[in-house]
CSV table of C-alpha atoms in Angstrom, one decimal:
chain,number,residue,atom,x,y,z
A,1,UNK,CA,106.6,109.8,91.9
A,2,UNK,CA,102.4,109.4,92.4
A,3,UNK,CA,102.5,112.7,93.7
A,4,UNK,CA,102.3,113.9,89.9
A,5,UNK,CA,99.1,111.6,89.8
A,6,UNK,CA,97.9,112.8,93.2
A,7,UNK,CA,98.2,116.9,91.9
A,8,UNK,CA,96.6,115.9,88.4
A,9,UNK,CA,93.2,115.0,90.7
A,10,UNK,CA,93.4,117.6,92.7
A,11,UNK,CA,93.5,120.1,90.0
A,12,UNK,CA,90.7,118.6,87.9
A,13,UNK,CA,88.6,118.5,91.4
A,14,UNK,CA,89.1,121.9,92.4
A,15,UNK,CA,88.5,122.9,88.1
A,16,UNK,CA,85.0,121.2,88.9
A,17,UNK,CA,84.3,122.7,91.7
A,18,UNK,CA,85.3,126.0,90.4
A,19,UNK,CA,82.9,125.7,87.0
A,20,UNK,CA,79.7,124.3,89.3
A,21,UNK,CA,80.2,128.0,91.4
A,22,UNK,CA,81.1,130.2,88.1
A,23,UNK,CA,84.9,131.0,90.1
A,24,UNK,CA,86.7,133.4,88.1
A,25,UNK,CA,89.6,131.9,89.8
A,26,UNK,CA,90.7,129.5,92.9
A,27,UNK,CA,93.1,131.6,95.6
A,28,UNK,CA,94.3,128.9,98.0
A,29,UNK,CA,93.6,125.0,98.6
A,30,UNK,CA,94.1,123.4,101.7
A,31,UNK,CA,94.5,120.2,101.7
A,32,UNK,CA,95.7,117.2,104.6
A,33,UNK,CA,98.0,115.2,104.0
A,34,UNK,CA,98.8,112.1,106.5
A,35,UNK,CA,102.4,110.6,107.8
A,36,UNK,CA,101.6,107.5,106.7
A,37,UNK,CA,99.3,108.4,103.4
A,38,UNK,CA,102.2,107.4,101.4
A,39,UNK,CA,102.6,110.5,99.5
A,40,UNK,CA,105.5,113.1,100.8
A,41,UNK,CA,104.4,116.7,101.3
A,42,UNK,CA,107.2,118.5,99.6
A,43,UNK,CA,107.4,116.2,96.5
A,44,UNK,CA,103.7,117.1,96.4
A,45,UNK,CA,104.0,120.7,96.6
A,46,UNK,CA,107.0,120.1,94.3
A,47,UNK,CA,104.4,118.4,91.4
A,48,UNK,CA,101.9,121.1,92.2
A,49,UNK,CA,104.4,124.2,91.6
A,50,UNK,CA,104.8,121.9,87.8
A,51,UNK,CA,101.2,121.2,86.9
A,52,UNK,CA,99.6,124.5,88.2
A,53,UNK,CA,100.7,126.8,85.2
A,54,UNK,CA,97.9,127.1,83.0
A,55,UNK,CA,95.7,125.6,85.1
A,56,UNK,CA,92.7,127.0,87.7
A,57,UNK,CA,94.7,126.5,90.2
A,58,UNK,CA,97.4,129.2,88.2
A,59,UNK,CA,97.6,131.8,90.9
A,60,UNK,CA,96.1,129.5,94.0
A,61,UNK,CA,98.5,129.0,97.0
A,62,UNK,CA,98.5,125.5,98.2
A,63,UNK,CA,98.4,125.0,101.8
A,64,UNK,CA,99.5,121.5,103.0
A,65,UNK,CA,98.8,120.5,106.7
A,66,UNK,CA,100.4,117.7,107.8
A,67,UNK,CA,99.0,114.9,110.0
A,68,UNK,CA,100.5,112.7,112.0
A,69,UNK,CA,100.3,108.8,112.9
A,70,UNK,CA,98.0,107.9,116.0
A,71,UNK,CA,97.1,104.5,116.5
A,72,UNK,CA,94.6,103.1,119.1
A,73,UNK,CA,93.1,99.9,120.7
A,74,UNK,CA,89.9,99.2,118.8
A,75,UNK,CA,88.3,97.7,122.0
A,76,UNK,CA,89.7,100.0,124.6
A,77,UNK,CA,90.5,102.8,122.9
A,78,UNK,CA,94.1,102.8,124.5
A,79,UNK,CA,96.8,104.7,122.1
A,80,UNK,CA,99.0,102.1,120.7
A,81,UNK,CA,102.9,103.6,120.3
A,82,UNK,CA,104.4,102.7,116.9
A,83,UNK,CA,107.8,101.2,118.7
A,84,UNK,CA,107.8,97.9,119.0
A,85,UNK,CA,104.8,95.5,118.4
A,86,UNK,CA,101.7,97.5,117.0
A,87,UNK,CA,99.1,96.0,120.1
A,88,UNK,CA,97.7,97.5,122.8
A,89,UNK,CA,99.5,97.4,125.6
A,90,UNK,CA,96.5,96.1,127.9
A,91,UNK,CA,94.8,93.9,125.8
A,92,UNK,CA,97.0,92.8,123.1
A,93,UNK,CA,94.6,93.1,120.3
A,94,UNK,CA,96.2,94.7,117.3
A,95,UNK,CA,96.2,98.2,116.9
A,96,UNK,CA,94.2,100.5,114.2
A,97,UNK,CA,95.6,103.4,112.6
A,98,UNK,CA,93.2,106.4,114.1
A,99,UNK,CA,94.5,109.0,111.3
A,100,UNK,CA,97.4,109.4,109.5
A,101,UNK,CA,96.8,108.3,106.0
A,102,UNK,CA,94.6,110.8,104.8
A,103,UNK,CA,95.2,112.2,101.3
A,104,UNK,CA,92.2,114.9,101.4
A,105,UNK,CA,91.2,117.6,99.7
A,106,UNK,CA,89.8,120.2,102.8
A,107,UNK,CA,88.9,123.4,101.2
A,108,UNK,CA,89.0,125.9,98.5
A,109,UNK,CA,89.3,129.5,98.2
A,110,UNK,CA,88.0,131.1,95.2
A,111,UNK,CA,87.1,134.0,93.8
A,112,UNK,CA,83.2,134.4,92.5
A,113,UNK,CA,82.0,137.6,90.7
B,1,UNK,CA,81.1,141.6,93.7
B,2,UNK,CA,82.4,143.8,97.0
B,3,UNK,CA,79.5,144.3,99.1
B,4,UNK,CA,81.2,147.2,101.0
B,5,UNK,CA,81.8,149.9,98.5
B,6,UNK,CA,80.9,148.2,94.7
B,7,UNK,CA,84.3,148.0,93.6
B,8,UNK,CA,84.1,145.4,91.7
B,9,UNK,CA,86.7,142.9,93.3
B,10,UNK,CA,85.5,139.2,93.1
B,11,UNK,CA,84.0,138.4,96.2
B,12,UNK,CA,86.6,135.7,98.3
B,13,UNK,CA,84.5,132.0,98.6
B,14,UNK,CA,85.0,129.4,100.9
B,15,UNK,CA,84.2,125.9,99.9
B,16,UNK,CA,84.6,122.6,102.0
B,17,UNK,CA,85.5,119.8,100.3
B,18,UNK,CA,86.4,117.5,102.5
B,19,UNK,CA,87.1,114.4,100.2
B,20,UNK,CA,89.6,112.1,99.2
B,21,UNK,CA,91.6,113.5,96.6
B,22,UNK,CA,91.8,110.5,94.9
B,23,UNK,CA,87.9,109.7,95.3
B,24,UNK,CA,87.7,109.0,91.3
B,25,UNK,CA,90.1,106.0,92.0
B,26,UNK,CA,88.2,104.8,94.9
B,27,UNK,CA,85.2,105.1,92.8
B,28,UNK,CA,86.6,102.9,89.8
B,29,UNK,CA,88.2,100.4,92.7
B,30,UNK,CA,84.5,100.1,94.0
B,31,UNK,CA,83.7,99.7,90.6
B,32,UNK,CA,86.1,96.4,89.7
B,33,UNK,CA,84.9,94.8,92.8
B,34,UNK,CA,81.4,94.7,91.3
B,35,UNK,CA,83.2,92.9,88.1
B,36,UNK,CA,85.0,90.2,90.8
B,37,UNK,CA,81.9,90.0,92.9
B,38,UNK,CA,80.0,89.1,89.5
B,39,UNK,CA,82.3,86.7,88.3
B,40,UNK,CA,83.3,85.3,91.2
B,41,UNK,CA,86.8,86.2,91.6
B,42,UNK,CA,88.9,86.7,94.4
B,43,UNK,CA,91.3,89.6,93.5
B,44,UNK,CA,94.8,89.8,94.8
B,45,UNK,CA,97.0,93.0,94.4
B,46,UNK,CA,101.0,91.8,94.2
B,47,UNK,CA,102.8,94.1,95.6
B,48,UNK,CA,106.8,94.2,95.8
B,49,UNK,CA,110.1,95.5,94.9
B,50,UNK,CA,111.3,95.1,91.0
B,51,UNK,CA,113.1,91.7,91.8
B,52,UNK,CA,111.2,90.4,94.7
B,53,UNK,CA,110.0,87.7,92.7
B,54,UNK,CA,106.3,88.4,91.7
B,55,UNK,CA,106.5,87.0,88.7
B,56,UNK,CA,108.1,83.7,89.9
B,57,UNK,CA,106.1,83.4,93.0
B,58,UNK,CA,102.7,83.0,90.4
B,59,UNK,CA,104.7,81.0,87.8
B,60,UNK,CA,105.1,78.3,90.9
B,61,UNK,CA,102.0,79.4,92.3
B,62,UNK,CA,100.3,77.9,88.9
B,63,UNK,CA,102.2,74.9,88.7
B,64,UNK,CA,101.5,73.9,92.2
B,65,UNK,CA,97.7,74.5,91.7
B,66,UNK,CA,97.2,72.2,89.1
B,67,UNK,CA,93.3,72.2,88.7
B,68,UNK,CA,92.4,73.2,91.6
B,69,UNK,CA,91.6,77.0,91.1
B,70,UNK,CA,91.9,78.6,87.9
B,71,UNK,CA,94.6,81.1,88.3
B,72,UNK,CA,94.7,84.0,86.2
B,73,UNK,CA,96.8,87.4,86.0
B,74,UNK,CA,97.2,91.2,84.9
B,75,UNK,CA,101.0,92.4,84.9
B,76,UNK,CA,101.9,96.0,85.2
B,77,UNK,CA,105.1,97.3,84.0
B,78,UNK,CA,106.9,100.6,82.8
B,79,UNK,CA,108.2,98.8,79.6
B,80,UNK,CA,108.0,95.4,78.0
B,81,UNK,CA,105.8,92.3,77.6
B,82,UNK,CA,107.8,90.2,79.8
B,83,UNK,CA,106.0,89.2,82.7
B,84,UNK,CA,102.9,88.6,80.7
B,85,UNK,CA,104.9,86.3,78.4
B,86,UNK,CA,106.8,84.4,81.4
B,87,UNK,CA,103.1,84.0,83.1
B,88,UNK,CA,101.5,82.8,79.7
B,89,UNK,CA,104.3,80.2,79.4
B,90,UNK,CA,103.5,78.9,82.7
B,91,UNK,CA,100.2,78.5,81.9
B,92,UNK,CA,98.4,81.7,83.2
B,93,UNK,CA,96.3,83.6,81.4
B,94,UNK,CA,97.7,86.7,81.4
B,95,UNK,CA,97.4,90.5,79.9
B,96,UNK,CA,100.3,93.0,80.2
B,97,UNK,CA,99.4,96.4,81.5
B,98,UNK,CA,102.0,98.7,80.0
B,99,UNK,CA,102.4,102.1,82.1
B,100,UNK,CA,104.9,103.9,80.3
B,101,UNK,CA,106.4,106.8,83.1
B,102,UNK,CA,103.5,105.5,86.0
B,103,UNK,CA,105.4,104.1,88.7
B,104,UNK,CA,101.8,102.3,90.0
B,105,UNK,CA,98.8,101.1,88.4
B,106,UNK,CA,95.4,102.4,89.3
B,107,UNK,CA,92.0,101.0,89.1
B,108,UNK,CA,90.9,102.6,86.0
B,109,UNK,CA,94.1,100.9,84.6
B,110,UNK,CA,93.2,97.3,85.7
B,111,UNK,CA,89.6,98.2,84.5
B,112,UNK,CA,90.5,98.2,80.9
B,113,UNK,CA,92.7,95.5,81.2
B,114,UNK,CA,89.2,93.6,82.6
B,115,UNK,CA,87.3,94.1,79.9
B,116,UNK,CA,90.1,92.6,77.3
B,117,UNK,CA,90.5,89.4,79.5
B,118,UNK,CA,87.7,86.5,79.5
B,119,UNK,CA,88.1,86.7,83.4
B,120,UNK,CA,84.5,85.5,83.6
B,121,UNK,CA,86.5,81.8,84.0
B,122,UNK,CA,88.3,82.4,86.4
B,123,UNK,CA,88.5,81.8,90.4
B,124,UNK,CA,91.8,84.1,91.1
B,125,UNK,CA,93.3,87.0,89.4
B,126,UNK,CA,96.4,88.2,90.7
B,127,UNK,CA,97.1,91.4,90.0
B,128,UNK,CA,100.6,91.9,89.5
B,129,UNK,CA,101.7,95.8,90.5
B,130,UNK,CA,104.4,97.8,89.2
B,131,UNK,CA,107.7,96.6,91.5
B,132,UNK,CA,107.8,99.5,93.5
B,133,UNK,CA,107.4,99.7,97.2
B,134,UNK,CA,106.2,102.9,97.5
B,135,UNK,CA,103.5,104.1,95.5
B,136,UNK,CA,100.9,101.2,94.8
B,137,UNK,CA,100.3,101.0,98.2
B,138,UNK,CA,98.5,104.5,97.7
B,139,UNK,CA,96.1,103.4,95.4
B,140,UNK,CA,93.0,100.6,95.8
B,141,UNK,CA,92.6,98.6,92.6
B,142,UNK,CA,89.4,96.7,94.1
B,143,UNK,CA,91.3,94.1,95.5
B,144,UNK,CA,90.3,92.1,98.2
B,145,UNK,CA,93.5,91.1,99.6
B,146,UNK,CA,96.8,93.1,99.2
B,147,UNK,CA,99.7,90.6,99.6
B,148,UNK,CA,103.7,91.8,99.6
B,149,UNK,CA,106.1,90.2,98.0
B,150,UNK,CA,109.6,90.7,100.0
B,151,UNK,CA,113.2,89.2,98.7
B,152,UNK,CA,115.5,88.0,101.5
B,153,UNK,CA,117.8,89.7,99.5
B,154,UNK,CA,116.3,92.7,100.3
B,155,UNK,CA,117.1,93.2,104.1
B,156,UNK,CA,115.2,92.7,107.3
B,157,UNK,CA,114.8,96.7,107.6
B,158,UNK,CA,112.6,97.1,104.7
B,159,UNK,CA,109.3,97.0,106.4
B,160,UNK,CA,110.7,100.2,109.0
B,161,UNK,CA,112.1,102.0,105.7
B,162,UNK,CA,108.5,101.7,104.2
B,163,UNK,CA,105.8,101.4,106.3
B,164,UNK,CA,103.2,102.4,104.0
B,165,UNK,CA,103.3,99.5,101.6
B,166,UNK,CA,103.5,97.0,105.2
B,167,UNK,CA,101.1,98.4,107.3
B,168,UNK,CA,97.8,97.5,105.0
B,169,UNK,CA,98.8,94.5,103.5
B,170,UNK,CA,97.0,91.5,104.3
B,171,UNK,CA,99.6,89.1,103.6
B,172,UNK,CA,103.5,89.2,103.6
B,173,UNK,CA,105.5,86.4,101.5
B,174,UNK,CA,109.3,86.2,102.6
B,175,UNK,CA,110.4,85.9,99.1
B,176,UNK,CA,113.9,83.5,98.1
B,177,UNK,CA,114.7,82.0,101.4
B,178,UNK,CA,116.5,79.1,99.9
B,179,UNK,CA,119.4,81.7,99.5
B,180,UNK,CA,119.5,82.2,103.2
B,181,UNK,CA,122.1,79.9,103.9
B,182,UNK,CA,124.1,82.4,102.0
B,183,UNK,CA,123.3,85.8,103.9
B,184,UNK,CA,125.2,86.9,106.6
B,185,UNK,CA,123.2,87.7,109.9
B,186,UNK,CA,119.6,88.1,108.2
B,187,UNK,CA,116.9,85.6,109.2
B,188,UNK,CA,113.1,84.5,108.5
B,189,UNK,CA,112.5,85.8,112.7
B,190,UNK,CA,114.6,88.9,111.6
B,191,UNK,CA,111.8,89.6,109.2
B,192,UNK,CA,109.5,88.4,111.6
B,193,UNK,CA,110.1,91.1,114.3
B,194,UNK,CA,110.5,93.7,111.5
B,195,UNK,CA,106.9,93.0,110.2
B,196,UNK,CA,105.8,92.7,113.9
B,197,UNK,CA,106.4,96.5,114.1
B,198,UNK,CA,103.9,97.9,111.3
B,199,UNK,CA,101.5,95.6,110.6
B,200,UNK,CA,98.8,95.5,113.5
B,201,UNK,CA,98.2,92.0,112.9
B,202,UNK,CA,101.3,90.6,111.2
B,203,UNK,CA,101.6,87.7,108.7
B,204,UNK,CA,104.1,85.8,106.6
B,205,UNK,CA,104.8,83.1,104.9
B,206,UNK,CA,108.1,82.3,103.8
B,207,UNK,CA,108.4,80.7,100.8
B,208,UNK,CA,110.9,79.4,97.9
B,209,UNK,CA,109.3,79.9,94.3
B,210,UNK,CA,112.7,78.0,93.1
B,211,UNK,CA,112.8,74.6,95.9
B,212,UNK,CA,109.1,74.9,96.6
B,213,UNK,CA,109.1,75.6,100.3
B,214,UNK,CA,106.2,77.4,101.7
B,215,UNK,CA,103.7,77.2,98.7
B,216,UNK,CA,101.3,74.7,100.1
B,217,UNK,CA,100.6,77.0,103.1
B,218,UNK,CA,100.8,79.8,100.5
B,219,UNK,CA,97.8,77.9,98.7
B,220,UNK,CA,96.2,77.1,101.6
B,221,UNK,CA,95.7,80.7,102.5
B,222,UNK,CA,94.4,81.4,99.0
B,223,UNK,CA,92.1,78.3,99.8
B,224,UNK,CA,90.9,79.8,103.2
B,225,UNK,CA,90.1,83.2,100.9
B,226,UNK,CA,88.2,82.1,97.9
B,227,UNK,CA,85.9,80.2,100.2
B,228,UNK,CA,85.1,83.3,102.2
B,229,UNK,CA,83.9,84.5,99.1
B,230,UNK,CA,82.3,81.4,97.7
B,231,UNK,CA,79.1,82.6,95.5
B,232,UNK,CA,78.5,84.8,92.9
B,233,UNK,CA,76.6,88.0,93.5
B,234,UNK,CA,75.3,89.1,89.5
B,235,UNK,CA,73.6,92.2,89.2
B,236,UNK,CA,75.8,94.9,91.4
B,237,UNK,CA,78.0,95.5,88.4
B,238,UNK,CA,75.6,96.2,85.4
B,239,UNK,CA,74.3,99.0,87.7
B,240,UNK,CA,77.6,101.3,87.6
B,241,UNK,CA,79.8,100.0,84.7
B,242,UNK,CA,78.5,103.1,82.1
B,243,UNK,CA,80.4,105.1,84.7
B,244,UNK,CA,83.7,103.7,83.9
B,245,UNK,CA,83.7,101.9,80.4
């Protein structure tokens, strides 16, 4: 369960943030999370409904979008289809995951006096 | 304040981020790979399921080595000593890393582990993860290769069930295969195809810490990456280390 670890950062990024711009308080993150980031949206909005209490993130909504796996040819640009071997299909070389593993903090709403 | 009428209601900001949320660890991985670079060392991160035979793979790994490199080792783990002790007896220097609840380590982690090791000696350190094959695959200890342990025992479908941990590593080792004489319908090209279908370029080694099968290959990969990073480069990691001490 990283996704405890993963909410931790977030929180004390988006406290930073919030202190730099004199926030009174944070009303929604967004933040992108990738199919093959290794971290599992609900289990992270899970850890986030734990750690928020008491935090600057107390009354902020957080907004997950989810992003999924594309893969391409690095040479051709071809997409490369996660089915059987990960190579393009015109010039065999091996594939490169385009986006898909992001773990990243987008945006913040908050709430400046 | 509202602009509109002078209400009073905070005024709604929108600020984009648009960074890593766990930048601080990438910052503290970039930050051990100025300690490697300094020293010389090429880092591995050990990766694998509790069982898959980390521990034995670097016990053999050592004993096979003989002078060649200098081998040495950090060993995370929830609880316990063990590892560390088993690695020590074999020869390796090693320090423990215990995590308590983390299921992973991260770079700060291994960091302060650096600094109570006399890794200034050293041409290897293997990093020995938390057995686990999900979550240390999220997070870059300033490694410069990632190699996965995988048991036989474990089943050919392991790399489809967790492509994460698969897909990025740079090196697979088929863990145990002297017991597959024993396992019905499972096979080295079993794994083979498996891997084949998330790692864009795929390789294995299979190997058997126990008869020795498979370590000289093993070794000889190690060889072909400690000379790609043959020289020392002092200086870089003075310049950031106050940033993470």
């Amino acid at each position: 369960m990283h996704e405890y670890s993963i909410v931790e950062a977030l929180i004390s990024r988006v406290a930073e943030e919030a202190a730099a711009r004199g926030a009174s308080g944070v009303s929604r993150l967004y933040v992108k999370i990738g199919a093959l980031s290794g971290v599992e949206p609900e289990l992270l909005a899970a850890a986030y409904e734990t750690f928020r209490e008491r935090t600057v993130c107390a009354g902020a909504e957080l907004k997950i979008e989810r992003v999924e796996e594309r893969w391409a040819c690095p040479q051709c640009g071809r997409t490369v289809v996660r089915a059987g071997a990960l190579r393009c299909p015109e010039c065999g070389r091996p594939g490169r995951l385009v986006e898909g593993d992001e773990i990243v903090l987008e945006r913040i709403e908050m709430e400046v006096p | 304040m509202c602009l509109e009428c002078g209400c009073g209601d905070p005024e709604i900001v929108a600020v984009d981020v648009h960074e890593k949320i766990l930048a601080g660890n990438e910052r503290a991985a970039a930050h051990n790979r100025e300690h490697f670079a300094a020293n010389g060392i090429l880092a591995i991160n050990l990766m694998g399921s509790p069982g898959s035979g980390k521990t034995a793979l670097l016990e053999a790994t050592a004993a096979r080595l003989g002078r060649e490199f200098r081998l040495g080792a950090v060993s995370g783990d929830l609880a316990t000593e063990r590892d560390a002790e088993r690695l020590r007896a074999a020869g390796i220097p090693a320090r423990s890393i215990t995590t308590g609840n983390a299921c992973h380590l991260d770079a700060a982690m291994v960091h302060r582990a650096l600094h109570d090791f006399s890794a200034d000696r050293l041409d290897i350190l293997a990093i020995e993860n938390v057995g686990n094959l999900v979550c240390p695959a999220v997070y870059d200890l300033g490694q410069h290769v990632s190699v996965v342990a995988l048991s036989v025992t474990e089943g050919e479908d392991k790399p489809l069930k967790y492509p994460v941990m698969f897909l990025k590593a740079d090196l697979v080792l088929l863990t145990k295969v002297d017991l597959l004489p024993h396992l019905k319908g499972v096979s080295v090209a079993g794994f083979a195809d498996a891997l084949g279908r998330v790692m864009p370029a795929p390789k294995m080694i299979a190997v058997s810490a126990y008869h020795g099968d498979g370590l000289d290959e093993w070794i000889g990969w190690l060889r072909e990456r400690l000379a790609l990073r043959a020289g020392k480069h002092p200086g870089a990691h003075a310049r950031t280390h106050g940033r993470f001490a």
